CSV table of C-alpha atoms and ligand atoms in Angstrom, one decimal:
chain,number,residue,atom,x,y,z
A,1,UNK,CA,157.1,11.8,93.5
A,2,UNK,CA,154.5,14.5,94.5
A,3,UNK,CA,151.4,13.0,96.8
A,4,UNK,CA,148.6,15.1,97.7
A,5,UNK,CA,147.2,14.4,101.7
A,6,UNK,CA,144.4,15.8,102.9
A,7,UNK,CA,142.8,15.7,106.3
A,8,UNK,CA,139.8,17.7,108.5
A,9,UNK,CA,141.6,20.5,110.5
A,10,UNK,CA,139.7,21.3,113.8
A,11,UNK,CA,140.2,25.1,114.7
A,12,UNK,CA,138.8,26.8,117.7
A,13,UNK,CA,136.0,29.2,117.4
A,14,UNK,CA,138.8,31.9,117.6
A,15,UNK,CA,140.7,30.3,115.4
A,16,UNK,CA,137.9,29.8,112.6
A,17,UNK,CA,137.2,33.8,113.2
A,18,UNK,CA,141.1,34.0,112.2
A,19,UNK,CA,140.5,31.7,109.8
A,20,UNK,CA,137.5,33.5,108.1
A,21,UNK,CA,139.5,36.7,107.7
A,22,UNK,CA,142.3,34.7,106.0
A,23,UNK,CA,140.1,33.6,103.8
A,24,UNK,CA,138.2,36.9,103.3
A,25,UNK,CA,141.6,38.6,102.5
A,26,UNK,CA,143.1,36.3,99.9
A,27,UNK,CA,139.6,36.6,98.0
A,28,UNK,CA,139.6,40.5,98.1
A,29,UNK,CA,143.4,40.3,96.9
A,30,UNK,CA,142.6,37.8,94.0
A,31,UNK,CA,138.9,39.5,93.2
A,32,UNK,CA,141.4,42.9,93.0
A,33,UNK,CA,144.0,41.6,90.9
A,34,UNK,CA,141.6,40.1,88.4
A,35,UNK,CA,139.6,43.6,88.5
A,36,UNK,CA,142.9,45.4,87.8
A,37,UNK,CA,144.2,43.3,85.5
A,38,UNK,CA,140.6,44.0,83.3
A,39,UNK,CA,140.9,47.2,83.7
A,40,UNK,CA,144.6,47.5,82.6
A,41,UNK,CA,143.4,45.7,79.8
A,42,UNK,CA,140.5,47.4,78.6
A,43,UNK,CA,141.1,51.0,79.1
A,44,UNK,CA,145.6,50.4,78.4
A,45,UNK,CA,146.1,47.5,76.6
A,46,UNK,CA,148.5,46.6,79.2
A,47,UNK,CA,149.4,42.9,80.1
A,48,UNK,CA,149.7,42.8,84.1
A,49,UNK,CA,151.4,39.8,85.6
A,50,UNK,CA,151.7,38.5,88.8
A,51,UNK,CA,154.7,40.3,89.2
A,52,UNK,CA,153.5,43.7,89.0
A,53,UNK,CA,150.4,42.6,90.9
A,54,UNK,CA,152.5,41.5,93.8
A,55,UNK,CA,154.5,44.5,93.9
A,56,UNK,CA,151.0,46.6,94.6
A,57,UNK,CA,150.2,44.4,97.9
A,58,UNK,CA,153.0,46.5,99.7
A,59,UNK,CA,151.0,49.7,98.7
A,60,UNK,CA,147.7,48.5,99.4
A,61,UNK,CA,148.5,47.2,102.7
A,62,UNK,CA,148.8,50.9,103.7
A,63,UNK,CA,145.2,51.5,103.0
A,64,UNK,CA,143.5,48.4,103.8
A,65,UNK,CA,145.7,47.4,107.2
A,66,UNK,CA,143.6,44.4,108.1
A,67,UNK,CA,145.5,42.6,105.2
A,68,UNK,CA,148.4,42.6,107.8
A,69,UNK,CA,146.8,39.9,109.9
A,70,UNK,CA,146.8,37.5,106.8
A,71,UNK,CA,150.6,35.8,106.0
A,72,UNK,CA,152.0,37.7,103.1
A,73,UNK,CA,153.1,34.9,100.8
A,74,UNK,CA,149.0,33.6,101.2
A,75,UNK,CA,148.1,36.6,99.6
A,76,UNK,CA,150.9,36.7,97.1
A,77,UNK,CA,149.9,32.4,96.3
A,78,UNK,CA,146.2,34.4,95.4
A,79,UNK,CA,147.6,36.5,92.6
A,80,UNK,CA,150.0,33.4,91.0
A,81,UNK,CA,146.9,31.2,90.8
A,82,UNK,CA,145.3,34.3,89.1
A,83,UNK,CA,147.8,34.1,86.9
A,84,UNK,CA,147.7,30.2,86.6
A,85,UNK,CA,143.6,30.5,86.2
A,86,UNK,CA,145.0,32.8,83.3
A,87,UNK,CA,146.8,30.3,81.6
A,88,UNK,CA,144.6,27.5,81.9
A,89,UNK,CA,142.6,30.3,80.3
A,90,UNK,CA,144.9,30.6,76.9
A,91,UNK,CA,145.0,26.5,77.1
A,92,UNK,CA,141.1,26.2,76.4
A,93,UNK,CA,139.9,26.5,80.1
A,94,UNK,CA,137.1,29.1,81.1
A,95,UNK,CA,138.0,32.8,82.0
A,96,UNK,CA,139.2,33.1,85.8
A,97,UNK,CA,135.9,34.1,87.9
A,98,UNK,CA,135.1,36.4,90.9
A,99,UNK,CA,135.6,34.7,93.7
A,100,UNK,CA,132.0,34.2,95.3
A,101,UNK,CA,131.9,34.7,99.7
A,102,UNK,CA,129.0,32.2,99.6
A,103,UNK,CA,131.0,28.8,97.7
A,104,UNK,CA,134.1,27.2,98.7
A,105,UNK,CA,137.1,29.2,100.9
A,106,UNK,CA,140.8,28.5,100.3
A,107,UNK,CA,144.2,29.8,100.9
A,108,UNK,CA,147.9,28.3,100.0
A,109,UNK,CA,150.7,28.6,101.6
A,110,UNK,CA,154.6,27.6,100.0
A,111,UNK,CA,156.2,27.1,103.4
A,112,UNK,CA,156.2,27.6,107.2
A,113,UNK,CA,153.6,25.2,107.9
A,114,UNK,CA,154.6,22.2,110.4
A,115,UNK,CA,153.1,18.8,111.1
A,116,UNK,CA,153.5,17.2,113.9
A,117,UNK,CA,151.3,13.8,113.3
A,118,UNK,CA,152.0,12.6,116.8
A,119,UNK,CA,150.4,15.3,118.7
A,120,UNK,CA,147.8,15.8,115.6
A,121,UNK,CA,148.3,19.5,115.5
A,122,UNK,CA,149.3,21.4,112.4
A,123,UNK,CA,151.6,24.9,112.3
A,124,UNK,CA,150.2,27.5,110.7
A,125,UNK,CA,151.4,31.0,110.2
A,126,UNK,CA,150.0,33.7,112.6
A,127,UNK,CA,147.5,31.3,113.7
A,128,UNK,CA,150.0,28.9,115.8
A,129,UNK,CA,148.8,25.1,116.2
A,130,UNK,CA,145.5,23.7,115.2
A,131,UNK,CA,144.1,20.8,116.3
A,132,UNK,CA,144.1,18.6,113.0
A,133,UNK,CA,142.7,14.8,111.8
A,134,UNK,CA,145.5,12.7,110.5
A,135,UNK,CA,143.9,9.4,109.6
A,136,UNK,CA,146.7,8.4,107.6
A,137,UNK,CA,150.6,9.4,107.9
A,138,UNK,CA,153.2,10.3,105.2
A,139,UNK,CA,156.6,11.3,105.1
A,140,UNK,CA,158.6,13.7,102.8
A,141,UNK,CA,159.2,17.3,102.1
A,142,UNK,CA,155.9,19.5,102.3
A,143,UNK,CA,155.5,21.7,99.2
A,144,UNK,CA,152.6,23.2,99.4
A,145,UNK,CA,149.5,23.5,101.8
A,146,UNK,CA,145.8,24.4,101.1
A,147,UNK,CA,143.5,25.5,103.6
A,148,UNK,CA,140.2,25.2,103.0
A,149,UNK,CA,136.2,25.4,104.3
A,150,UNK,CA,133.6,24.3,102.2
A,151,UNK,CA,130.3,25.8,102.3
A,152,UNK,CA,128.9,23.8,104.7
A,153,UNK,CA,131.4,24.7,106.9
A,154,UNK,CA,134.1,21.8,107.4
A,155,UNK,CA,137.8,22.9,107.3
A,156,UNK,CA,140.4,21.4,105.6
A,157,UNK,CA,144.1,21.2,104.9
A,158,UNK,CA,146.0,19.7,102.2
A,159,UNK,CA,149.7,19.1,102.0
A,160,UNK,CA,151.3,18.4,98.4
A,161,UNK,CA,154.2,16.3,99.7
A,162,UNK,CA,157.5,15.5,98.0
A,163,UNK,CA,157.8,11.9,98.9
A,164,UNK,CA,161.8,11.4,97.6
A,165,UNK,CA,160.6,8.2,95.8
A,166,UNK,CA,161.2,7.7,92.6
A,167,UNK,CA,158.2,6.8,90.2
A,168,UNK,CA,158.3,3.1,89.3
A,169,UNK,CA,159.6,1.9,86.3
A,170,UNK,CA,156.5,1.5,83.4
A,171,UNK,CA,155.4,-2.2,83.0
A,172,UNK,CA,156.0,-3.5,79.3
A,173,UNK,CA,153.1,-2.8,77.2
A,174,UNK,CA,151.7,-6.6,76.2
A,175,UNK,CA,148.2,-7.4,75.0
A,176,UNK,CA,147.3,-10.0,77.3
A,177,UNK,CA,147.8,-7.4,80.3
A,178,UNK,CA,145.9,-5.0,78.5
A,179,UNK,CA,142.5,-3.6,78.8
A,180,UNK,CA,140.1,-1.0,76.5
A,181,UNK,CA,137.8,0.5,78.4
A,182,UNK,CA,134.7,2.5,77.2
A,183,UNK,CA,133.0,4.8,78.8
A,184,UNK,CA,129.4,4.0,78.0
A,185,UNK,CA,126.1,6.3,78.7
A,186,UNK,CA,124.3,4.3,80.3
A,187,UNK,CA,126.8,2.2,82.1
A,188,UNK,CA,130.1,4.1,83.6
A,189,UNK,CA,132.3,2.1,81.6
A,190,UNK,CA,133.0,-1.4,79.6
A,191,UNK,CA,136.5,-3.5,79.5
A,192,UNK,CA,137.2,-5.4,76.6
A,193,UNK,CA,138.1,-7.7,79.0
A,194,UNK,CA,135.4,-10.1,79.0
A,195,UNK,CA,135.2,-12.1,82.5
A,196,UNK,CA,133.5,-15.6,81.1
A,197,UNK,CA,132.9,-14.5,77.7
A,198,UNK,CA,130.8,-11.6,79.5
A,199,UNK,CA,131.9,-8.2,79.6
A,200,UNK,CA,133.0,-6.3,82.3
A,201,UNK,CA,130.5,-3.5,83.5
A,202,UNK,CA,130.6,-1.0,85.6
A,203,UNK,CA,127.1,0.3,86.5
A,204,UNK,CA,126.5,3.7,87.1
A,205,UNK,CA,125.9,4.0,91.1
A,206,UNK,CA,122.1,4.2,91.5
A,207,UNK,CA,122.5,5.8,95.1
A,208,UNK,CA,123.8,9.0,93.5
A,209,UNK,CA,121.0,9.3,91.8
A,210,UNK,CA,119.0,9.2,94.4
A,211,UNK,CA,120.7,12.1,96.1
A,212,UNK,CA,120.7,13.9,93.4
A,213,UNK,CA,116.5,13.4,93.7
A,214,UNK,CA,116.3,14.6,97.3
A,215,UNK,CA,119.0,17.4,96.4
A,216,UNK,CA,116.2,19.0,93.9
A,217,UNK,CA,113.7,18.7,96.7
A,218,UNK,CA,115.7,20.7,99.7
A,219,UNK,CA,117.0,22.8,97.0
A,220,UNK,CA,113.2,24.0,95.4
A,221,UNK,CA,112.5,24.7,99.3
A,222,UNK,CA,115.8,26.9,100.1
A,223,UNK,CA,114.1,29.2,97.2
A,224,UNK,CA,111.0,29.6,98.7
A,225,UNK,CA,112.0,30.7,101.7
A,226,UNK,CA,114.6,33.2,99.9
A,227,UNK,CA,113.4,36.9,99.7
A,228,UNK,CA,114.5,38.6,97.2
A,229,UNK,CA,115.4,42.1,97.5
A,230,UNK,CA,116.3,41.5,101.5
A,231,UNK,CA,119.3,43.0,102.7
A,232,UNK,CA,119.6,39.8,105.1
A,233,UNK,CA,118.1,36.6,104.3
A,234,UNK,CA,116.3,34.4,107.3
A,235,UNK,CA,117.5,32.3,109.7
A,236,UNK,CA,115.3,29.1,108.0
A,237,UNK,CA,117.0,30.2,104.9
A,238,UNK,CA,120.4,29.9,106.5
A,239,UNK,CA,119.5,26.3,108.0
A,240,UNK,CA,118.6,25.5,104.7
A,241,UNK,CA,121.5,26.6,102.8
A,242,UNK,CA,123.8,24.6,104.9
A,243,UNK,CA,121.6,21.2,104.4
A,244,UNK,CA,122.1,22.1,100.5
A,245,UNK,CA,125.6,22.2,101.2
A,246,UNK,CA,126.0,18.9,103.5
A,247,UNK,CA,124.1,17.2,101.2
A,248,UNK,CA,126.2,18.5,98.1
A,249,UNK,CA,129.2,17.4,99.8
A,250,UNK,CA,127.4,14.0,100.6
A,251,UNK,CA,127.2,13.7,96.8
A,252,UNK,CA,130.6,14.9,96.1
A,253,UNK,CA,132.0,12.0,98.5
A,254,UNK,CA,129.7,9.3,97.3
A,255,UNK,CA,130.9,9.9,93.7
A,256,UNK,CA,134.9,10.2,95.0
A,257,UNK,CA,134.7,6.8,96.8
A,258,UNK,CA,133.0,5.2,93.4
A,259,UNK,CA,135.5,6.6,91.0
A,260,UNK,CA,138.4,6.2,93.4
A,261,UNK,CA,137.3,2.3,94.0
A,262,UNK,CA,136.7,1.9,90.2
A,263,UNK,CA,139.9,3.3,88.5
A,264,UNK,CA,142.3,1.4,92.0
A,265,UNK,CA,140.2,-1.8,90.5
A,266,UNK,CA,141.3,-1.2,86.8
A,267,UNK,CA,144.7,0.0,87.9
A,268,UNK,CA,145.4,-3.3,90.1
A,269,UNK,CA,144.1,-5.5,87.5
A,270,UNK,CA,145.9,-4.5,84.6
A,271,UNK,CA,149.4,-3.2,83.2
A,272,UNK,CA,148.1,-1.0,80.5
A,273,UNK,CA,144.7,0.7,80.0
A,274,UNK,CA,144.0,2.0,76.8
A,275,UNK,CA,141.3,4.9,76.8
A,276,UNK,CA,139.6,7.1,74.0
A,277,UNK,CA,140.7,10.9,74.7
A,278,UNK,CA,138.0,12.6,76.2
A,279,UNK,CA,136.2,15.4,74.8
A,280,UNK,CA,133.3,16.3,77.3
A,281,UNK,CA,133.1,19.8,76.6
A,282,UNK,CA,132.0,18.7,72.8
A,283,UNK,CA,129.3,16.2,74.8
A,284,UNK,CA,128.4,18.4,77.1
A,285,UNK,CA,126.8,20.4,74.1
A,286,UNK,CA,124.4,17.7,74.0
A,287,UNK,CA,122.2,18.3,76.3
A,288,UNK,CA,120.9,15.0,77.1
A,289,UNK,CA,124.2,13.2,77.7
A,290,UNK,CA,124.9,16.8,79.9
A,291,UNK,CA,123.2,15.9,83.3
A,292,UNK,CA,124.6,11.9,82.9
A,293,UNK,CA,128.7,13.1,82.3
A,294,UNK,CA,128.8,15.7,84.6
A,295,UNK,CA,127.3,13.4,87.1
A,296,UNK,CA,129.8,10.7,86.1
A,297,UNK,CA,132.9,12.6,87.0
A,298,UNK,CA,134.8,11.2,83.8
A,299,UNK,CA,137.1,14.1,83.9
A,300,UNK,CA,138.2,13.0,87.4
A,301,UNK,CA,138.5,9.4,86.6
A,302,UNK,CA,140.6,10.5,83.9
A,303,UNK,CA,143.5,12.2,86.3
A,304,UNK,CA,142.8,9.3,89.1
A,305,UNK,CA,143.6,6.7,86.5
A,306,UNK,CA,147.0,8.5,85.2
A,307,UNK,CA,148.1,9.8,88.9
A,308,UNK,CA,147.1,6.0,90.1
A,309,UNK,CA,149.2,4.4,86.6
A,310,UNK,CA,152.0,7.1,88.0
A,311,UNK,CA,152.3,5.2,91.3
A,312,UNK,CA,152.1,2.2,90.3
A,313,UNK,CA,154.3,1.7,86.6
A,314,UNK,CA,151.2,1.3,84.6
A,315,UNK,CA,150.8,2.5,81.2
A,316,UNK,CA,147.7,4.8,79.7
A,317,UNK,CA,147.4,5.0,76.0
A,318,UNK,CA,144.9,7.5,74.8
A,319,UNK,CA,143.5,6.9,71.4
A,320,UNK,CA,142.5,9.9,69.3
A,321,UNK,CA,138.9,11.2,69.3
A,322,UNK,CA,138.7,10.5,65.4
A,323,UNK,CA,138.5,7.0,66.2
A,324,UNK,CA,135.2,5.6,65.1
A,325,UNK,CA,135.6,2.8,68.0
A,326,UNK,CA,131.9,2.3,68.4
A,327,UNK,CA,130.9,2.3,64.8
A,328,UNK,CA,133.6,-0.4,63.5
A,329,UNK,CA,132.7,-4.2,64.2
A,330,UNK,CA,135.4,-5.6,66.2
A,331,UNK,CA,135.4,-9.0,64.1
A,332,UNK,CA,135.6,-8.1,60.8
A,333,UNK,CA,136.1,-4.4,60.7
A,334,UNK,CA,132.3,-3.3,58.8
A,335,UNK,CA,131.8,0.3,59.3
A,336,UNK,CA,128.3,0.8,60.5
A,337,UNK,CA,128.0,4.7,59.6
A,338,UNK,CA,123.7,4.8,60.2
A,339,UNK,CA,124.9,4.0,63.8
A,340,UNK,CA,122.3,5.5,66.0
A,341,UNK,CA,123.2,6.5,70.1
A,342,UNK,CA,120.2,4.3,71.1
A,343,UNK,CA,121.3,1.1,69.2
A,344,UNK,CA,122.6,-1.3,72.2
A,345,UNK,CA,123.4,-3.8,70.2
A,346,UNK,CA,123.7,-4.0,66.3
A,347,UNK,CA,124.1,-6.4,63.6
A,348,UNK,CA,127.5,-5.7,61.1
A,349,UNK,CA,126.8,-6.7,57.1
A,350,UNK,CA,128.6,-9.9,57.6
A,351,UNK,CA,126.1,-11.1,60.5
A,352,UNK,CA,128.0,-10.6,63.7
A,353,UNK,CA,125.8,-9.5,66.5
A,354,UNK,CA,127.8,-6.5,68.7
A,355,UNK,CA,126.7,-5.3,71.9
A,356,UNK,CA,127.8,-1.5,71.5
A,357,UNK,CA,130.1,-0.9,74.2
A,358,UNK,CA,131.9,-4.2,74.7
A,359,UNK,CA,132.4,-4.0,70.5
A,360,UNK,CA,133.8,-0.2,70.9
A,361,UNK,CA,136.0,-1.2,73.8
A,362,UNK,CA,137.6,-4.2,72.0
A,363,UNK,CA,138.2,-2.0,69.4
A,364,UNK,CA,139.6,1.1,71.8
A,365,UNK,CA,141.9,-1.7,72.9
A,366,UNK,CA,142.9,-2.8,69.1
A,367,UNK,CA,143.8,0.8,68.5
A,368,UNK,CA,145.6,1.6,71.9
A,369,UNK,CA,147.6,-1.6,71.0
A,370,UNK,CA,148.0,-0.5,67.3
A,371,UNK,CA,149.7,2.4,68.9
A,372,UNK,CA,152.4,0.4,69.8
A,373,UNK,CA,153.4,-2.0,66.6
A,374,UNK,CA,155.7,-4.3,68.7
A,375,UNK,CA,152.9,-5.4,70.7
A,376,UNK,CA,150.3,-5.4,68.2
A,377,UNK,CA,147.6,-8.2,67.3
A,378,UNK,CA,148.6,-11.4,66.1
A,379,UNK,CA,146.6,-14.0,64.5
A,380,UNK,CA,143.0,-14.4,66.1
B,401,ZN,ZN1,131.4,-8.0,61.4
C-alpha cells in the first residue's frame, strides 16, 4: 500500500540558497517545456511528449550551465508532470499553467534520497544531509520525494512510501453499518444516521470563517502599499506579503485538521459510506454556493474518505448525480419538483414533514444500498 509522509525540513541558510536554485531550475525547465510544446503545436502541429522534451535538457544544459547544479532526474520529474498536467488536461482538468516565482516551490525526486529518522536528517542529492522534523516514523520502500516551500517560506518534504502491506480485505456491505451522508450548504454534511432520532450534523467550522474575515483585511492593505509600475516593490509590502501567506497557510491547516477529523470520524464509525458523486465544477457556476464549497474543501474530503476506506476495508458507494436525493420524500417516495434551495424543511403531499438534508441523506443511503440488491431494504 502506498502512504504519503510529510514533515518540515530545516535547511541552512546555504542550503535554502541551494535549495532556491533547485527550485528556480525545475520551474524554468517545466515553464520551457510547456512553451515549447505550444509552440510545436501552434506553428507544426506537432505533439511533443516528455520524451522528446527530455532528450532537449542534454542540449540546453550547454547553454544554460547553472542547470548542472540541479539533480538531473528533478528536472526530468518537471517535464513528466508537464505531461501528467496534460493528461489531467484531456480528463476534464484545466490547462497546465506557467509556473508563477511568487506561489508555491516544488521539486520531485524518484530515488537517491535517504532517511535516517534516528539522526532526523534527510539525503538529498547535491545538497548532502538536511536537518529534517520527523514527528511520526514509517517504514517501507521510498518512491517518491517532494520538496517543497510555500510562500511564506517553510520547507517541506514528502516521501510517497511503499509500505509492503497489503490493503485490507473490504468489510461486507450491510445496511445497519451503513451511512448516507449529504453534503449540505449550510451545514458541511448530514448522516442518515440519526443519533436519538436526531440527525447527525456536522457544522461548518465558524473559526474559518473568521480567518477568512481578517484575511480580506491584511489582504486590502498588502494592495495599498503595492506600486504599480515599480521595478521592486517595498520592504512593508514584502512584510506584508508574507503575513498573507502565514495566514493563508493558517487557513489551509485549520480546514485540513477539520476535514481530516471529520472523514477519520465517519470512517471509524461506519463500514460503508454511501455519497452522491460530486460535481462542484457545475456548482461552482453558481456563484453563491461558490465562496461556501470552495471553502468547504469537499473535493479533499472526497479523496480523504476513499484513501482513509483504503486503509481501513471500508466501502464508498457513489450514487449518480441524476439522483433527485433531496427532492424525493424518504417515507413515501412523493417527488417534490417546486423544491426550492432555501426550503429547510418541507412538507411531501402525503403530510410528512422532511428536514432537507437528513431526508436527502436517508435517501442517498437508500440508493447507495439499492446499488447493491443483496443488501437492499427490507420491510420498514
Ligand atoms: Zn411523504
Amino acid at each position: 500500500m502506498l502512504k504519503a509522509y510529510k514533515y518540515c525540513l530545516l535547511p541552512t541558510v546555504e542550503q535554502k540558497e541551494q535549495l532556491a536554485q533547485m527550485f528556480g531550475s525545475c520551474r524554468f525547465v517545466y515553464n520551457l517545456g510547456l512553451q515549447t510544446k505550444l509552440t510545436a503545436y501552434k506553428q507544426y502541429g506537432v505533439t511533443l511528449n516528455c520524451f522528446d522534451l527530455t532528450n532537449q535538457i542534454v542540449d540546453l544544459k550547454k547553454e544554460a550551465t547553472w542547470l548542472a547544479d540541479c539533480p538531473a532526474q528533478a528536472l526530468q520529474m518537471s517535464l513528466r508532470n508537464l505531461d501528467n498536467a496534460y493528461t489531467a488536461f484531456f480528463r476534464g482538468a484545466g490547462f497546465p499553467k506557467f509556473k508563477s516565482k511568487r506561489g508555491r516551490q516544488s521539486f520531485q525526486l524518484p530515488q537517491g534520497v535517504k532517511a535516517d529518522l534516528e539522526a532526523r536528517k534527510v539525503f538529498l542529492p547535491k545538497l548532502k544531509w538536511v536537518e529534517c522534523a520527523f514527528s511520526r516514523t514509517f517504514t517501507g520502500a521510498i518512491k517518491t520525494v517532494t520538496v517543497s516551500r510555500n510562500p511564506s517560506g517553510k520547507h517541506f518534504v514528502s516521501f510517497l512510501v511503499e509500505t509492503g502491506e497489503d490493503k485490507p480485505v473490504k468489510k461486507p456491505i450491510n445496511r445497519d453499518t451503513a451511512v448516507g451522508v449529504d453534503f449540505g450548504v449550510k451545514t458541511f454534511a448530514v448522516l442518515s444516521d440519526g443519533r436519538n432520532g436526531v440527525p447527525q450534523v456536522f457544522e461548518n467550522h465558524k473559526f474559518l470563517r473568521r480567518s477568512l474575515k481578517r484575511l480580506r483585511v491584511e489582504q486590502r492593505t498588502m494592495a495599498r502599499r503595492f506600486k504599480k509600475g515599480a521595478a521592486e516593490q517595498s520592504k512593508n509590502w514584502h512584510k506584508q506579503r508574507v503575513i498573507v501567506a502565514k495566514l493563508h497557510e493558517t487557513i489551509t491547516n485549520q480546514r485540513r485538521d477539520f476535514l481530516h477529523k471529520t472523514s477519520t470520524q465517519i470512517i471509524n464509525e461506519y463500514d460503508t459510506i454511501c455519497l452522491e458523486t460530486l460535481n462542484t465544477s457545475g456548482m461552482m457556476k453558481n456563484q453563491k454556493l461558490a465562496c461556501a464549497i470552495g471553502e468547504m474543501g469537499w473535493t479533499d474530503f472526497n479523496a480523504m474518505l476513499d484513501y482513509k476506506a483504503d486503509w481501513y476495508g471500508k466501502n464508498i458507494l457513489r450514487i449518480g448525480q441524476f439522483e433527485p436525493s433531496f427532492r424525493i420524500c424518504n417515507v413515501c417516495g412523493w417527488h417534490n419538483k417546486d423544491l426550492k434551495l432555501s426550503d429547510r424543511v418541507w412538507t411531501c403531499a402525503n403530510g410528512h414533514t422532511v428536514e432537507r438534508d437528513a431526508n436527502a441523506a436517508l435517501n442517498i443511503l437508500d440508493f447507495g444500498m439499492r446499488l447493491h440488491p443483496l443488501s437492499a431494504k427490507t420491510e420498514r
